[in-house]
Coordinates of C-alpha atoms in Angstrom, one line a residue:
X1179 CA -19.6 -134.1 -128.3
X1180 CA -21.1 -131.6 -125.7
X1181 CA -19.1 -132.3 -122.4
X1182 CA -22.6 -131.0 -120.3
X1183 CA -24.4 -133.9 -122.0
X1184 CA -21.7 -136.3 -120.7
X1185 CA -23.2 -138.5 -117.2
X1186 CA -20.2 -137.6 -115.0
X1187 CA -20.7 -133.6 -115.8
X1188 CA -24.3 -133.3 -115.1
X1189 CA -23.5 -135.4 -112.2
X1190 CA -21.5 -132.8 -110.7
X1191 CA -23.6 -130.3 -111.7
X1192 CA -26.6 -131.3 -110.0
X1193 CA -25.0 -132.3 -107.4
X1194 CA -23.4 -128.5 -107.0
X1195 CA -27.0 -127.4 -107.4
X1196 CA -28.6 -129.4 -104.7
X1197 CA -25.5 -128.1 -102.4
X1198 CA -26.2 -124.6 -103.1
X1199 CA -30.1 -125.4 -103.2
X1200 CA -29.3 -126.9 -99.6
X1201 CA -27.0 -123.8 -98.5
X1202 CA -30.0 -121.4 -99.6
X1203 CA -33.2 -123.3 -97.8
X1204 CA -32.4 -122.7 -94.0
X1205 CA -33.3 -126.0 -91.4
X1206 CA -36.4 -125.7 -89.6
X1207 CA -35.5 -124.6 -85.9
X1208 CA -37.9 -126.1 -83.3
X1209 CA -38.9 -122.5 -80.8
X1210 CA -40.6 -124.8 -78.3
X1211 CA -39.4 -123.8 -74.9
X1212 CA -37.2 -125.4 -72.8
X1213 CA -38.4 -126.5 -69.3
X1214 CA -37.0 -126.6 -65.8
X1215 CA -38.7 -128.0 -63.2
X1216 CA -37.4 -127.1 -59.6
X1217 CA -38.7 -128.9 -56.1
X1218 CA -37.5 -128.3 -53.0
X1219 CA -38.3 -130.6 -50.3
X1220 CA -39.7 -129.6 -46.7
X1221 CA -39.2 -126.1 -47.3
X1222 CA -42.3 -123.7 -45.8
X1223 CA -44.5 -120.9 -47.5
X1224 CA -42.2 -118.0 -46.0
X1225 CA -38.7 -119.3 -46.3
X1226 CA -37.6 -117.7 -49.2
X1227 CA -37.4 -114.0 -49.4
X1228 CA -39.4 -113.3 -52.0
X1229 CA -42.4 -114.8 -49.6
X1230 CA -41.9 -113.0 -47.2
X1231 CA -38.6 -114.8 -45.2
X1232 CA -35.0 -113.4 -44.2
X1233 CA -33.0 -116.1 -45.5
X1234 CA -30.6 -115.0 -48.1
X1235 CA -32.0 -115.8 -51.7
X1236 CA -31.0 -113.6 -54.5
X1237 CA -31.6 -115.5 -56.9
X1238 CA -34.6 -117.5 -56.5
X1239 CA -35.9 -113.7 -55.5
X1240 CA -35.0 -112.5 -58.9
X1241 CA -36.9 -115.3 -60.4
X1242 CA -40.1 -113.7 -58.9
X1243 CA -38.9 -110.2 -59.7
X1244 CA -39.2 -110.7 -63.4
X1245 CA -41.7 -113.7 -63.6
X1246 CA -45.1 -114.7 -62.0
X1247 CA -45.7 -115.8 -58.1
X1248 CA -48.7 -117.6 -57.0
X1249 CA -50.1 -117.2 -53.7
X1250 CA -52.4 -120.0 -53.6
X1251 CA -51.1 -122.6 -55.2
X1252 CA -50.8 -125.9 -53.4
X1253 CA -48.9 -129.8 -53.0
X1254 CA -50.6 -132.4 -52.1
X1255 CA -48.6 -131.9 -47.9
X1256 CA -46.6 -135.0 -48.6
X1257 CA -43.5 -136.0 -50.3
X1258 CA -44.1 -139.0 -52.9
X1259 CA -47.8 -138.4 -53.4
X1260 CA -46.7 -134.7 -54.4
X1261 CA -44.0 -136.0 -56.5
X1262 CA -46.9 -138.5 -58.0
X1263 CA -49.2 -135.4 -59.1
X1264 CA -46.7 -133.3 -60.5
X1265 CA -45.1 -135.4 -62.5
X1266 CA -48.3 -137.0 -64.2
X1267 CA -51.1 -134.7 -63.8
X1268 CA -53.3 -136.7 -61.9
X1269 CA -54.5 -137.5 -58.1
X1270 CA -52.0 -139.5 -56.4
X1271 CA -54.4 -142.5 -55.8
X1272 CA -54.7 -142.4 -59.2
X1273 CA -51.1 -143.0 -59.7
X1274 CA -50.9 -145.8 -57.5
X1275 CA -49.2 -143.6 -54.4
X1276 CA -52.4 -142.7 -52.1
X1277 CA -50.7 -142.9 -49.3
X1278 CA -46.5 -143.2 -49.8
X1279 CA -44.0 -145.2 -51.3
X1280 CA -42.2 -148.5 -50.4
X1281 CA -39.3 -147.3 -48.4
X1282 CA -35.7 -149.6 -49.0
X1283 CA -36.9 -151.1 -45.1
X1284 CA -40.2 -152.9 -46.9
X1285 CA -40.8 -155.6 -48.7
X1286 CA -41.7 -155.2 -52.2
X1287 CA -44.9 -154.4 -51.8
X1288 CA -47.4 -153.9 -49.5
X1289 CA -49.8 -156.8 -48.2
X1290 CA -53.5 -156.7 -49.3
X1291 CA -52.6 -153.9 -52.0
X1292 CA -55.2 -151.9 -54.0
X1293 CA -54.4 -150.3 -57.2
X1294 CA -54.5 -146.7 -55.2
X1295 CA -52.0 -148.1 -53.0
X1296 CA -49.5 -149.8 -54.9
X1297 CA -46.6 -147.4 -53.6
X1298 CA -45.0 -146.8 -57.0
X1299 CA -46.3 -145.3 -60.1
X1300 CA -48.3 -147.4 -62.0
X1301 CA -48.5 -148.0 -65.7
X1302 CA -52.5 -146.4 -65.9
X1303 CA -50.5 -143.0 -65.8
X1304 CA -47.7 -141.1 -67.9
X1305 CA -45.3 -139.1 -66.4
X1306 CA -44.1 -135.5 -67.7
X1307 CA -41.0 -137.2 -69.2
X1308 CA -42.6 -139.8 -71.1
X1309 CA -45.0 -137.1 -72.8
X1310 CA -42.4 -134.9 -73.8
X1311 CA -40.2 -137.8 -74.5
X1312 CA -42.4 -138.6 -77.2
X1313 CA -42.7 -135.1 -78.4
X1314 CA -39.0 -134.6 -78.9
X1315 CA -37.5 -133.5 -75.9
X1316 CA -34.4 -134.8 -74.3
X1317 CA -35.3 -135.3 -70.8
X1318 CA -33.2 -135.1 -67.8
X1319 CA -33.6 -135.4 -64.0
X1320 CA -31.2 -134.9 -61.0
X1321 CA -31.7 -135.0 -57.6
X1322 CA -34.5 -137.2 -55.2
X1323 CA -36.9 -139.5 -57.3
X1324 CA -39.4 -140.9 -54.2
X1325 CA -41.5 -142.9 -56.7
X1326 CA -40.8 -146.2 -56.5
X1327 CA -37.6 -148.0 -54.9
X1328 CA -37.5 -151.9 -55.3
X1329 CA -38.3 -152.5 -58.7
X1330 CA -35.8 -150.8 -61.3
X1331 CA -38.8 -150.9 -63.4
X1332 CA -40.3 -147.9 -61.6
X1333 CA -37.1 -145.8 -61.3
X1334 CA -37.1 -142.4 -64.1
X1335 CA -35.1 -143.9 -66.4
X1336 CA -38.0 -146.2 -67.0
X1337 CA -40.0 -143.9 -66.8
X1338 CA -39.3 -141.1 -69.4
X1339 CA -35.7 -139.6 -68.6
X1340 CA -32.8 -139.8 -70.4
X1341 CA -30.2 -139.6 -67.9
X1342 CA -30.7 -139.7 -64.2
X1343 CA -28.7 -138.7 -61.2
X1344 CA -29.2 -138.7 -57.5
X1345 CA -31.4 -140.6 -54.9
X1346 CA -34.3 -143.3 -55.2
X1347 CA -36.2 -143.3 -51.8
X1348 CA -37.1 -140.0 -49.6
X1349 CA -33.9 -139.3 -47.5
X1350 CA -30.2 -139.4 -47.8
X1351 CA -27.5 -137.9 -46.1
X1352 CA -25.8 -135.2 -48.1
X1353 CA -22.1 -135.7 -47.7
X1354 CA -21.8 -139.1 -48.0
X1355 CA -24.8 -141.3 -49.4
X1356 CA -24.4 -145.2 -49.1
X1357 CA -26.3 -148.5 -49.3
X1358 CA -29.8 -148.1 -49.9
X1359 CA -30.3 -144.6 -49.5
X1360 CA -27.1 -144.2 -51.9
X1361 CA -26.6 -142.3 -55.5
X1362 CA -27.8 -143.9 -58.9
X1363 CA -27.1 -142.9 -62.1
X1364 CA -29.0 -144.0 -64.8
X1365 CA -29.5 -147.1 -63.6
X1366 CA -26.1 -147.8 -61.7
X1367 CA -25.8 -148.1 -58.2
X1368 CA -22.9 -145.9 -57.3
X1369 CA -20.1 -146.7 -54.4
X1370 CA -20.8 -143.6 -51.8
X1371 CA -18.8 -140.5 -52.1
X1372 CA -15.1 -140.4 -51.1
X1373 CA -14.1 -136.8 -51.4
X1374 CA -15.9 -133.6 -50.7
X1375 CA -19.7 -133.9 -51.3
X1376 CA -22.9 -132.6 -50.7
X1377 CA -25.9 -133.7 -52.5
X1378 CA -27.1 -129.8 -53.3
X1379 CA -23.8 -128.9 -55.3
X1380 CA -23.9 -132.5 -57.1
X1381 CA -27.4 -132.3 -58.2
X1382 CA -26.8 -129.3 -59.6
X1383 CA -23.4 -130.8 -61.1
X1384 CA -24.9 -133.5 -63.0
X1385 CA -27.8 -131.4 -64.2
X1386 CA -25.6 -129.0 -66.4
X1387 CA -23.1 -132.2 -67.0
X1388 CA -26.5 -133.6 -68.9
X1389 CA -27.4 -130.1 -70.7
X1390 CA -23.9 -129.7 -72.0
X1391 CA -23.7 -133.0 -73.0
X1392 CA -26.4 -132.7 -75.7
X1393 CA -25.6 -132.9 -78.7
X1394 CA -28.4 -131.1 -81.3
X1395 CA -30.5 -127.7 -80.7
X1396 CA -33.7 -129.7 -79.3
X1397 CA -35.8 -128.6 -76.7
X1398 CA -35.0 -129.7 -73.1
X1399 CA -36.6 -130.8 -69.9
X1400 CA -35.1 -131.1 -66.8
X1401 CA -36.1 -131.8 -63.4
X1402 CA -34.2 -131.3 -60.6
X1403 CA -35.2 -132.4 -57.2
X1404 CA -33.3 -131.1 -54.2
X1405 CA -33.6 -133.2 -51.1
X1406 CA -32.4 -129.7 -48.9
X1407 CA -34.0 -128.7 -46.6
X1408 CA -35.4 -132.0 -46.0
X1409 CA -34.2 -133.6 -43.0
X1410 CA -31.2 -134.4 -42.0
X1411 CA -29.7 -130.8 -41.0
X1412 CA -26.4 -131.4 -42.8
X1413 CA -25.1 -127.9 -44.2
X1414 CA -21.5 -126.9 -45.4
X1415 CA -20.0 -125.1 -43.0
X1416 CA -18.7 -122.3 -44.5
X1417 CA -22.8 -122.0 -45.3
X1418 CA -23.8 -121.9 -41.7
X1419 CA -21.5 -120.0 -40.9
X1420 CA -23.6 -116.8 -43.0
X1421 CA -26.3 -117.4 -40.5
X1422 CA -24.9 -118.6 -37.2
X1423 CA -26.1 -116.3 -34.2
X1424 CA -29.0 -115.2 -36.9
X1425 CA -31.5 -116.5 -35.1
X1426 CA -31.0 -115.7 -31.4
X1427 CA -34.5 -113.0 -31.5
X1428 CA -36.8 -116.2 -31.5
X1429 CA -39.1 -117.8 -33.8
X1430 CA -42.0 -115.6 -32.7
X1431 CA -40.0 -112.5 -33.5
X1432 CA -39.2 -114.2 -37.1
X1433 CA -43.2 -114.9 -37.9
X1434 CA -43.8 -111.6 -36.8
X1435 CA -41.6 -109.8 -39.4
X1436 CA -42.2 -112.5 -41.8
X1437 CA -45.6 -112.2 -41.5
X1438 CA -45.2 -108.6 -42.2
X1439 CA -43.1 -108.5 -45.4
X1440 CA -45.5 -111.3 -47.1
X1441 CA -48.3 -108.1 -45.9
X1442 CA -46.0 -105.6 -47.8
X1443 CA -45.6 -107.5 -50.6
X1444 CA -48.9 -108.1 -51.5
X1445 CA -48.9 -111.9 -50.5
X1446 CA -51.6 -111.8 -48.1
X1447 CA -55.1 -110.1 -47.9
X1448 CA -55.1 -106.7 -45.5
X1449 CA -57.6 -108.8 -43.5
X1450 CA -55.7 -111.6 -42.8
X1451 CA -54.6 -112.2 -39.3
X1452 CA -51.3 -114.3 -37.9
X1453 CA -52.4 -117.8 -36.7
X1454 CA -51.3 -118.5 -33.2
X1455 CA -48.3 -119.6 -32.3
X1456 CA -48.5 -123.9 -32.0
X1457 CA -49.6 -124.6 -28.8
X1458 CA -46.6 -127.3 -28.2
X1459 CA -44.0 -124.2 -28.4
X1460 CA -43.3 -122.1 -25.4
X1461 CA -42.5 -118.3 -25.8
X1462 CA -39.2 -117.5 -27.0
X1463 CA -38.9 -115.7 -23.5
X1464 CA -39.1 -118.9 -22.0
X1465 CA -36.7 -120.8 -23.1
X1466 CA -33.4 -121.3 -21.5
X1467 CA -30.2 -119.5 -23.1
X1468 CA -28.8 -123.1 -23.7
X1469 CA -31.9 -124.1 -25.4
X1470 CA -32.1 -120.5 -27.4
X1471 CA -28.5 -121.6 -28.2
X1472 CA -29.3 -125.4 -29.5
X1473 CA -32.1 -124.8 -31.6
X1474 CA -30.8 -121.2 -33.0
X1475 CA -28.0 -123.0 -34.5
X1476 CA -30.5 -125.8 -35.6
X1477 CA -32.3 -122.8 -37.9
X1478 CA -28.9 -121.4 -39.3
X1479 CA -28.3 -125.0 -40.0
X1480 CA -31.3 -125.3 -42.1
X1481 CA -31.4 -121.9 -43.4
X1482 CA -27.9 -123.0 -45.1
X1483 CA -29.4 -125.4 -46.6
X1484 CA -31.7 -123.2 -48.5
X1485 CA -29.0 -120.7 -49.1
X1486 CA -26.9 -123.7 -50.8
X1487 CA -30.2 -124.1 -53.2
X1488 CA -30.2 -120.7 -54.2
X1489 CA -26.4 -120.5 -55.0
X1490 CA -26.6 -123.7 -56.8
X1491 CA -30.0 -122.2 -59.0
X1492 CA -27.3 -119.8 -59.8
X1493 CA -25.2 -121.5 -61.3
X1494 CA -28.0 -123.0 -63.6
X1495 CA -29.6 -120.0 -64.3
X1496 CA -25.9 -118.6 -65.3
X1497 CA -25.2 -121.6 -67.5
X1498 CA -28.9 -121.0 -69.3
X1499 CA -27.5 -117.6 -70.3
X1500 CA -24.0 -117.9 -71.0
X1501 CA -25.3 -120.9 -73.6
X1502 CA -28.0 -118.5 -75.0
X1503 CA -30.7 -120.6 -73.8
X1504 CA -32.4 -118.2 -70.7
X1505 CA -34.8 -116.4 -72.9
X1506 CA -36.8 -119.9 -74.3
X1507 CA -36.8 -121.5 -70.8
X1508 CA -39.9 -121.8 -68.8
X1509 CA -38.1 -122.0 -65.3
X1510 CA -40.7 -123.3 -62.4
X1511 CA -40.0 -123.2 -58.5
X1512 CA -42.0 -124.7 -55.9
X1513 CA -42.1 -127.0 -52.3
X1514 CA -43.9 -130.3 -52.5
X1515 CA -45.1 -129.2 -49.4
X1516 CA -45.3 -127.4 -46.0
X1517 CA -42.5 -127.1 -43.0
X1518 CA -41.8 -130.4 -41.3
X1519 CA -42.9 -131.0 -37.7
X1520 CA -42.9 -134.8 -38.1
X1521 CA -41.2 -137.0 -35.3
X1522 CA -40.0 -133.8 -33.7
X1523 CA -40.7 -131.7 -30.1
X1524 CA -40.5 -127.8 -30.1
X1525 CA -36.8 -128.3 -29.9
X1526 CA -36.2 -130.9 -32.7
X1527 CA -34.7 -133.2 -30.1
X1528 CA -37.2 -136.1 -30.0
X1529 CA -35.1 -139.3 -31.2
X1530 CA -36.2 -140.8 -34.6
X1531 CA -36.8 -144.7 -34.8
X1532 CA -34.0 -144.7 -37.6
X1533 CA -32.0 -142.2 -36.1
X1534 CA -28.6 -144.9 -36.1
X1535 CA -28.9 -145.2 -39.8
X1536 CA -25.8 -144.3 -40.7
X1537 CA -26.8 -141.7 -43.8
X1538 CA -28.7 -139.4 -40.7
X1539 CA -25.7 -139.8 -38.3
X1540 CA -27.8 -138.9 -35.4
X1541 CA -28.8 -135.4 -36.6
X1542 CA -32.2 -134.8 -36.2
X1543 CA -34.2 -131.0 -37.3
X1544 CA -35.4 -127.7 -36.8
X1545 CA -38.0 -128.9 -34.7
X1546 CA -41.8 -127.3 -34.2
X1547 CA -41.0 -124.0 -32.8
X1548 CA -39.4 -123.3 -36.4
X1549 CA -41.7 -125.4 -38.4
X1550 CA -44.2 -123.2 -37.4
X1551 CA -42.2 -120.0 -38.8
X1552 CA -41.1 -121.7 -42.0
X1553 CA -45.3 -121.7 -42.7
X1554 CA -46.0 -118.1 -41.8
X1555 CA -49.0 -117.1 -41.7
X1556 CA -50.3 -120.6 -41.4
X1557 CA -50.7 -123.3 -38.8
X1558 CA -49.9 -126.7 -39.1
X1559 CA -47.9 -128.7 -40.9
X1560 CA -46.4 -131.1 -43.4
X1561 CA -48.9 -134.5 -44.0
X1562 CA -51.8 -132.4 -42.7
X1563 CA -54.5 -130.2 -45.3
X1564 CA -54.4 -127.1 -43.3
X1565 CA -52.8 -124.4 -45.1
X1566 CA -50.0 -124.7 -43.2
X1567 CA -49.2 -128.4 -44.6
X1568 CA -50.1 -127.6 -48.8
X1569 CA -50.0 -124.1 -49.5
X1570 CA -46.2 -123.4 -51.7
X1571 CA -44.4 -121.0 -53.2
X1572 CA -44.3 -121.3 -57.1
X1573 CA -42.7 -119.1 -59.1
X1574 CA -42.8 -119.5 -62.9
X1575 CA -40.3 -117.3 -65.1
X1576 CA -39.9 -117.1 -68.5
X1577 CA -38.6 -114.3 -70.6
X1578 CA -39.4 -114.7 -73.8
X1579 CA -43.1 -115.7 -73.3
X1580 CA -44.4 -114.5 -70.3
X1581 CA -46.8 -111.6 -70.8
X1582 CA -48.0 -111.2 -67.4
X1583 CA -46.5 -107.9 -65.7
X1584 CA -42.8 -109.0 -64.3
X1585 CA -42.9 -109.1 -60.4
X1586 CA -47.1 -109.6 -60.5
X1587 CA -48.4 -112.3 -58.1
X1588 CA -51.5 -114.1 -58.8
X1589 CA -54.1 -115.1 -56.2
X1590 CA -55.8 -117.5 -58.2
X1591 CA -56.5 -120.9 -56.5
X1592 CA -54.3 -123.4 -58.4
X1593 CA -52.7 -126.6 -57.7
X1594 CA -50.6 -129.5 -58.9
X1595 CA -52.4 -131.5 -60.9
X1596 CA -52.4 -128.1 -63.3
X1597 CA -48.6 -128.3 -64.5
X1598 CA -48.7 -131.4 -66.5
X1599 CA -51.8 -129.4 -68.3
X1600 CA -49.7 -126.3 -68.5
X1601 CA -46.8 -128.4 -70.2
X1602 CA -48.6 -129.7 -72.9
X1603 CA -49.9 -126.1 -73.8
X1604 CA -46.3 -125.0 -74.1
X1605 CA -44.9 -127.4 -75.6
X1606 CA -47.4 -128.9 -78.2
X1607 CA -46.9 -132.2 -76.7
X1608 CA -50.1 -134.7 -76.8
X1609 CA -51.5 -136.4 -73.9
X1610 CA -52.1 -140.4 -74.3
X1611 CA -55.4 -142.1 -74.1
X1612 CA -53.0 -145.1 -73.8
X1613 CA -49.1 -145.5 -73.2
X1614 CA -46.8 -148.6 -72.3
X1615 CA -48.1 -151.7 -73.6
X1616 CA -51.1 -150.3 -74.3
X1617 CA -52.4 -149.2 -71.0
X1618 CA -55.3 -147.5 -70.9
X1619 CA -54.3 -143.6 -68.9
X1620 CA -56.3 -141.5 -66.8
X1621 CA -57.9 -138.1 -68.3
X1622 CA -56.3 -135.2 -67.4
X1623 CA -57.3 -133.8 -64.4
X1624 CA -56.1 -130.2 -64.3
X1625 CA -56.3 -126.5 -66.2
X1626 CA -53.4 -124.9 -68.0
X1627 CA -51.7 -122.1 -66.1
X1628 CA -50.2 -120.9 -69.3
X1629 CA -53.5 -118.3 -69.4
X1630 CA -52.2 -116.6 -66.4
X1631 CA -48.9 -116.3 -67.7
X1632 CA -50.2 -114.5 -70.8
X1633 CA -52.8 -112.0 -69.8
X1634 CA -55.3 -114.4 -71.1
X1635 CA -58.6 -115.6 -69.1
X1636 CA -57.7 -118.7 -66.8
X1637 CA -60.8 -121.5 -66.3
X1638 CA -60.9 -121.6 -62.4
X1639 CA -61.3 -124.6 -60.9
X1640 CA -64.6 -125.3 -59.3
X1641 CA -63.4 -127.1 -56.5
X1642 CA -59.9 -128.2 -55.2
X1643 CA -59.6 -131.2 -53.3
X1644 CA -57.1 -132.8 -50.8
X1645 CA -57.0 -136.4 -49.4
X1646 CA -53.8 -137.7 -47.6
X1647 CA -53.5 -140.8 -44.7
X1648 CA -56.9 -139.7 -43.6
X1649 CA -56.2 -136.0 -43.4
X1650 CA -59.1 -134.3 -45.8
X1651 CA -59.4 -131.2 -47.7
X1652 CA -61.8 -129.4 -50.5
X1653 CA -62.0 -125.9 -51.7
X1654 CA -64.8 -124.2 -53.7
X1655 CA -64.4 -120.4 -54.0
X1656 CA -63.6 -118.6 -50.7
X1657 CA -65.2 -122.0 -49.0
X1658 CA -62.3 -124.3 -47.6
X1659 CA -63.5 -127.7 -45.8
X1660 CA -60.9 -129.3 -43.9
X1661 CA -61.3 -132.9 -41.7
X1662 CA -59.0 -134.3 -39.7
X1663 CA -59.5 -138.0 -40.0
X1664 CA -62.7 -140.4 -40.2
X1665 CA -64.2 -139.6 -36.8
X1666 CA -64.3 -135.7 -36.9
X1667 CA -66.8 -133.4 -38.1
X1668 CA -66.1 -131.0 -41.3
X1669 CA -64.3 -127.4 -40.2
X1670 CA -65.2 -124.2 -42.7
X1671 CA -63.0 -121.4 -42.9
X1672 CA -63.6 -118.5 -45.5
X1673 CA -60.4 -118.4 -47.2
X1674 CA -61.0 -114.6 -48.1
X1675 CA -60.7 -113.3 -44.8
X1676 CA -59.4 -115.8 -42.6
X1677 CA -56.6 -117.6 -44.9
X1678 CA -54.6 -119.3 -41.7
X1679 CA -58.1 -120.9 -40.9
X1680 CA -58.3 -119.6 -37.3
X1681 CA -61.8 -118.9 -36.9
X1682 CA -64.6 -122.5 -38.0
X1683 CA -67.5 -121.2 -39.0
X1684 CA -69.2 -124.8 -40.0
X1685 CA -71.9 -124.0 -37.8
X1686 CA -72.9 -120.9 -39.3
X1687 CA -73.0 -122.2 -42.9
X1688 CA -74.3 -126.1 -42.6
X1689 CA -75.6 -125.8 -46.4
X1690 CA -71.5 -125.2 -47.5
X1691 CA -70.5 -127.9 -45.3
X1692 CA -73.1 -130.1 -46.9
X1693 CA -72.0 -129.0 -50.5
X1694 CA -68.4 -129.6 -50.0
X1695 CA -68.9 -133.0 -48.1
X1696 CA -70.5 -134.3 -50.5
X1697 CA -68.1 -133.4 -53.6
X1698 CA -65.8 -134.7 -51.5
X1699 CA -66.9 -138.3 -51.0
X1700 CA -68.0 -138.5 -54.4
X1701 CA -64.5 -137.4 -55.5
X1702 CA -63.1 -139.8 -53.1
X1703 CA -65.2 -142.9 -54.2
X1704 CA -64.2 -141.7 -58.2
X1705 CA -60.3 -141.8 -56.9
X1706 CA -60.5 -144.8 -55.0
X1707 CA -59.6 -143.3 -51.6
X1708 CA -59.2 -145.6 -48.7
X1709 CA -60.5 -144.7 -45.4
X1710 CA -57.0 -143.9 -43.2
X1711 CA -57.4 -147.0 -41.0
X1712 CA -57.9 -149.3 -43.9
X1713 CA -55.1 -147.9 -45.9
X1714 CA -52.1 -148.0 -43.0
X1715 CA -53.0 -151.1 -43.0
X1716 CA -51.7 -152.2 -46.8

C-alpha cells in the first residue's frame, strides 16, 4: 500500500500546501489614507503664525510649511451650523441646524419647529463618520460635539463614531467640567474631573488612547474638536506665563504687524488695505495703564490657549510618526469661524447672563479690542458674514499624496460644504441617496479640493453663499454681497482689491447687486431659510 494514497497523508499534505500557498500570496493592504480632522473654536484668521500672528505655533506652522494653506476659504461664522456643514457636506438648514442648537437650558425642542430648525442633525443627512463608517474606516472623535444635546440619539456615537470623548453642547470649562456641560464618553456621562485637567491635553489624550487601541491596519478617521480658544479664558498657568507682559504694545500695534507678515507671506493682495480699527475700541494710547494691564493679561490668557493646541497637535503629529502612519495621513486644520466679540465691551468686561454657571466661574474674554486683531485684516466678527466673521485658516497636509508645491497657498474661493466632497475622493467612499431607515439624503453640495492638492484643475464654484440668524452673504467671482438683516439694502465689495470690505460700491454696480440678490433668495427659498425674525422665534 502506497502511504501518499492513505486519507490521513494527503491530508497533511494538502494542508502543508495551502500553508505554504498562504505563506507565498501576501494579504491585500488597504493604501487609503488616514484622515484627521482639526477645529479649533473662536480662533481668528491671524492667530496662528503661519497667518500672519505672533503667537507661538511651531507646529501647526510646520503643517503649512510642507502642505497647502488657503486663503479664502470660509465657515459658516457660527459654531454648530459650522459643525453641521462640515461634518455632512451640506447647508446647515439642510441639516436641520439653521440657526443653533438646543443648549442643556432648553427644552427639547423648540416650539413651532421647521425641519431647517430642528437644532440637531437630522436623519435627511449623513455625517462624515457614517460615510466612511460604511467604507471601512474606524472612526473616532474627541473633543466638543455642538450637534445635538437632549436626545442621546443625536450624540456621534449615533451618528457614525466609534468611540467618543469630550463635550456635548458649546461650552465647558476646561479644568473641571460638570453637570450638563460635563465629559461623555461613548455614551457615559462621566463624574467631573478630580485631579489635574484641562480639556486641551485630554482631548488630545483620548484621541491617541483610541488610535492605539485599534486593533488591525485599517484606515482611520478622527476628528478632534478643541473647544480652546473658545470662551471661558481658562489657560494653565505655566502656559500664560510664555506670554504674560506680551501684549502691553496694544492691539493696534498687533494688527499692524500682523497685518504686515500675512503681506509678506503672500496671504493678502498688494492692494489690500487694513480695515479700521472697530469703532467701539479706543486707541491703545487711550487707555488707562490699569486697563492696558487687565486686558493685556486677558490676551496672554488666550494666546495660551492656542499655544496649548499647538503643543497638544504635537503630540499627535509625533505619535502619527513614531507609529509609521504620518506619511498616509491627510491632516486638516481650520476655525469654524471668526474672533468672538459676542456679549463683550472693548475690554471683555461686560457680564454674561450665565456668567454664575459654575463651569465659567465668572471669567469672561478677550473682549473687542482683541477680537478685532484675532481677524486681521478684516472687520467684524463671529455670527456676522463680513469677512471678519467666516473667513479661516485651513491648512491641509499630507506627505505622501500631496502634489501641490510644499508651503504654496491657494487663493481659490472655497468653503465648507467642499470637505465632505474632498473625503469621498480620497477615500473611495460612496455618498448615500438614502441612509438610516431609509431616509432619503440631500445631494452633495460641494467640489472636491483634492484637485488643488494635486496640481490638477479645480471646478470653481460659481457662487458661494452665506445665511446665518438673518445675517446674509453671497459671492460670485471678485463680487461679494453682504446684508445685514431683513430691513437693509445689499452692500458690494470687490473682493479683489478691497478684501476687508471697506469701500460699498452697490451703487456703482446695481446690475451685480441685482444678480447676486437674486441667487440669493432663490438659494434661500431651495434651503428653506427663515427670515431672522421668524426663526428666533422657534
Amino acid at each position: 500500500m502506497n502511504l501518499l494514497d492513505t486519507p490521513i497523508i494527503r491530508l497533511i499534505l494538502v494542508t502543508g500546501l495551502c500553508v505554504l500557498s498562504c505563506q507565498r500570496t501576501p494579504q491585500p493592504v488597504d493604501s487609503r489614507p488616514n484622515i484627521v480632522l482639526v477645529m479649533v473654536d473662536d480662533m481668528g484668521y491671524s492667530d496662528i503664525g503661519c497667518y500672519g500672528g505672533e503667537i507661538s505655533t511651531p507646529n501647526i506652522d510646520e503643517l503649512a510649511q510642507k502642505g497647502l494653506r488657503f486663503s479664502q476659504f470660509y465657515n459658516t461664522a457660527r459654531c454648530c451650523p459650522t459643525r453641521a456643514s462640515l461634518m455632512t457636506g451640506l447647508f446647515p438648514h439642510q441639516t436641520g441646524i439653521g440657526h443653533m442648537t438646543l443648549p442643556p437650558t432648553k427644552p427639547q425642542r423648540y416650539e413651532g419647529w421647521t425641519e431647517s430648525y430642528v437644532g440637531y442633525l437630522n436623519r435627511n443627512c449623513v455625517t462624515m463618520a457614517e460615510v466612511l463608517g460604511e467604507a471601512g474606516y474606524h472612526t473616532y472623535m474627541s473633543g466638543k460635539w455642538h450637534l445635538g444635546y437632549h436626545d442621546e440619539n443625536h450624540w456621534p456615537r449615533q451618528r457614525g463614531f466609534d468611540r467618543y470623548y469630550g463635550i456635548i453642547p458649546g461650552a465647558s470649562s476646561y479644568f473641571r467640567p460638570q453637570g450638563k456641560r460635563g465629559l461623555t464618553l461613548d455614551n457615559t456621562q462621566l463624574a467631573p474631573p478630580d485631579t489635574a485637567y484641562y480639556t486641551t491635553d485630554a482631548f488630545t489624550s483620548y484621541a491617541i488612547d483610541f488610535l492605539e487601541a485599534q486593533q488591525d491596519d485599517q484606515p482611520f478617521f478622527l476628528y478632534l474638536a478643541y473647544n480652546a480658544p473658545h470662551w471661558p479664558l481658562h489657560a494653565k498657568e505655566e502656559d500664560i506665563e510664555r506670554f504674560r507682559g506680551r501684549y502691553e504694545m496694544g492691539w493696534d500695534s498687533v494688527r499692524a504687524a500682523r497685518f504686515a507678515r500675512q503681506k509678506d507671506l503672500g496671504l493678502l493682495d498688494p492692494q489690500v488695505k487694513l480695515s479700521p480699527r472697530d469703532e467701539r475700541v479706543r486707541p491703545w494710547a487711550e487707555l488707562t495703564q490699569g486697563e492696558k494691564d487687565s486686558t493685556g493679561y486677558r490676551m496672554a490668557v488666550y494666546a495660551a490657549q492656542i499655544y496649548s493646541v499647538d503643543q497638544n497637535l504635537g503630540r499627535l503629529t509625533e505619535y502619527l510618526k513614531n507609529e509609521g502612519k504620518w506619511e498616509n495621513t491627510v491632516f486638516m486644520f481650520l476655525s469654524d469661524n471668526g474672533g468672538c466679540a459676542e456679549m463683550y465691551d472693548e475690554l471683555g468686561t461686560k457680564p454674561m447672563s450665565f456668567i454664575n454657571d459654575v463651569n465659567f466661574g465668572g471669567a469672561v474674554s478677550y473682549g473687542i479690542g482683541w477680537a478685532n486683531a484675532s481677524n486681521t485684516p478684516f472687520h467684524e466678527y463671529k455670527v456676522r458674514t463680513y469677512e471678519g466673521g467666516i473667513a479661516t485658516p485651513l491648512i491641509i497636509h499630507w506627505p505622501k499624496g500631496m502634489q501641490a508645491t510644499p508651503g504654496s497657498i491657494s487663493h481659490e474661493a472655497t468653503y465648507l460644504i467642499d470637505l465632505m466632497p474632498t473625503l469621498l475622493e480620497l477615500t473611495g467612499a460612496s455618498y448615500p441617496k438614502t441612509f438610516h431607515q431609509g431616509d432619503s439624503i440631500h445631494p452633495l453640495e460641494g467640489n472636491s479640493l483634492l484637485p488643488l492638492l494635486t496640481d490638477k484643475p479645480y471646478n470653481s464654484h460659481e457662487y458661494l453663499v452665506w445665511e446665518h440668524q438673518g445675517f446674509q452673504a453671497i459671492r460670485k467671482g471678485k463680487w461679494k454681497g453682504v446684508k445685514q438683516l431683513e430691513d437693509t439694502e445689499w452692500e458690494l465689495y470687490d473682493l479683489e482689491v478691497d478684501r476687508t470690505e471697506t469701500n460699498n460700491i452697490a451703487d456703482l454696480h446695481p446690475t451685480v447687486v441685482a444678480d447676486l440678490a437674486s441667487y440669493w433668495e432663490q438659494w434661500a427659498k431651495d434651503k428653506k431659510v427663515l427670515p431672522k425674525k421668524k426663526a428666533m422665534e422657534l
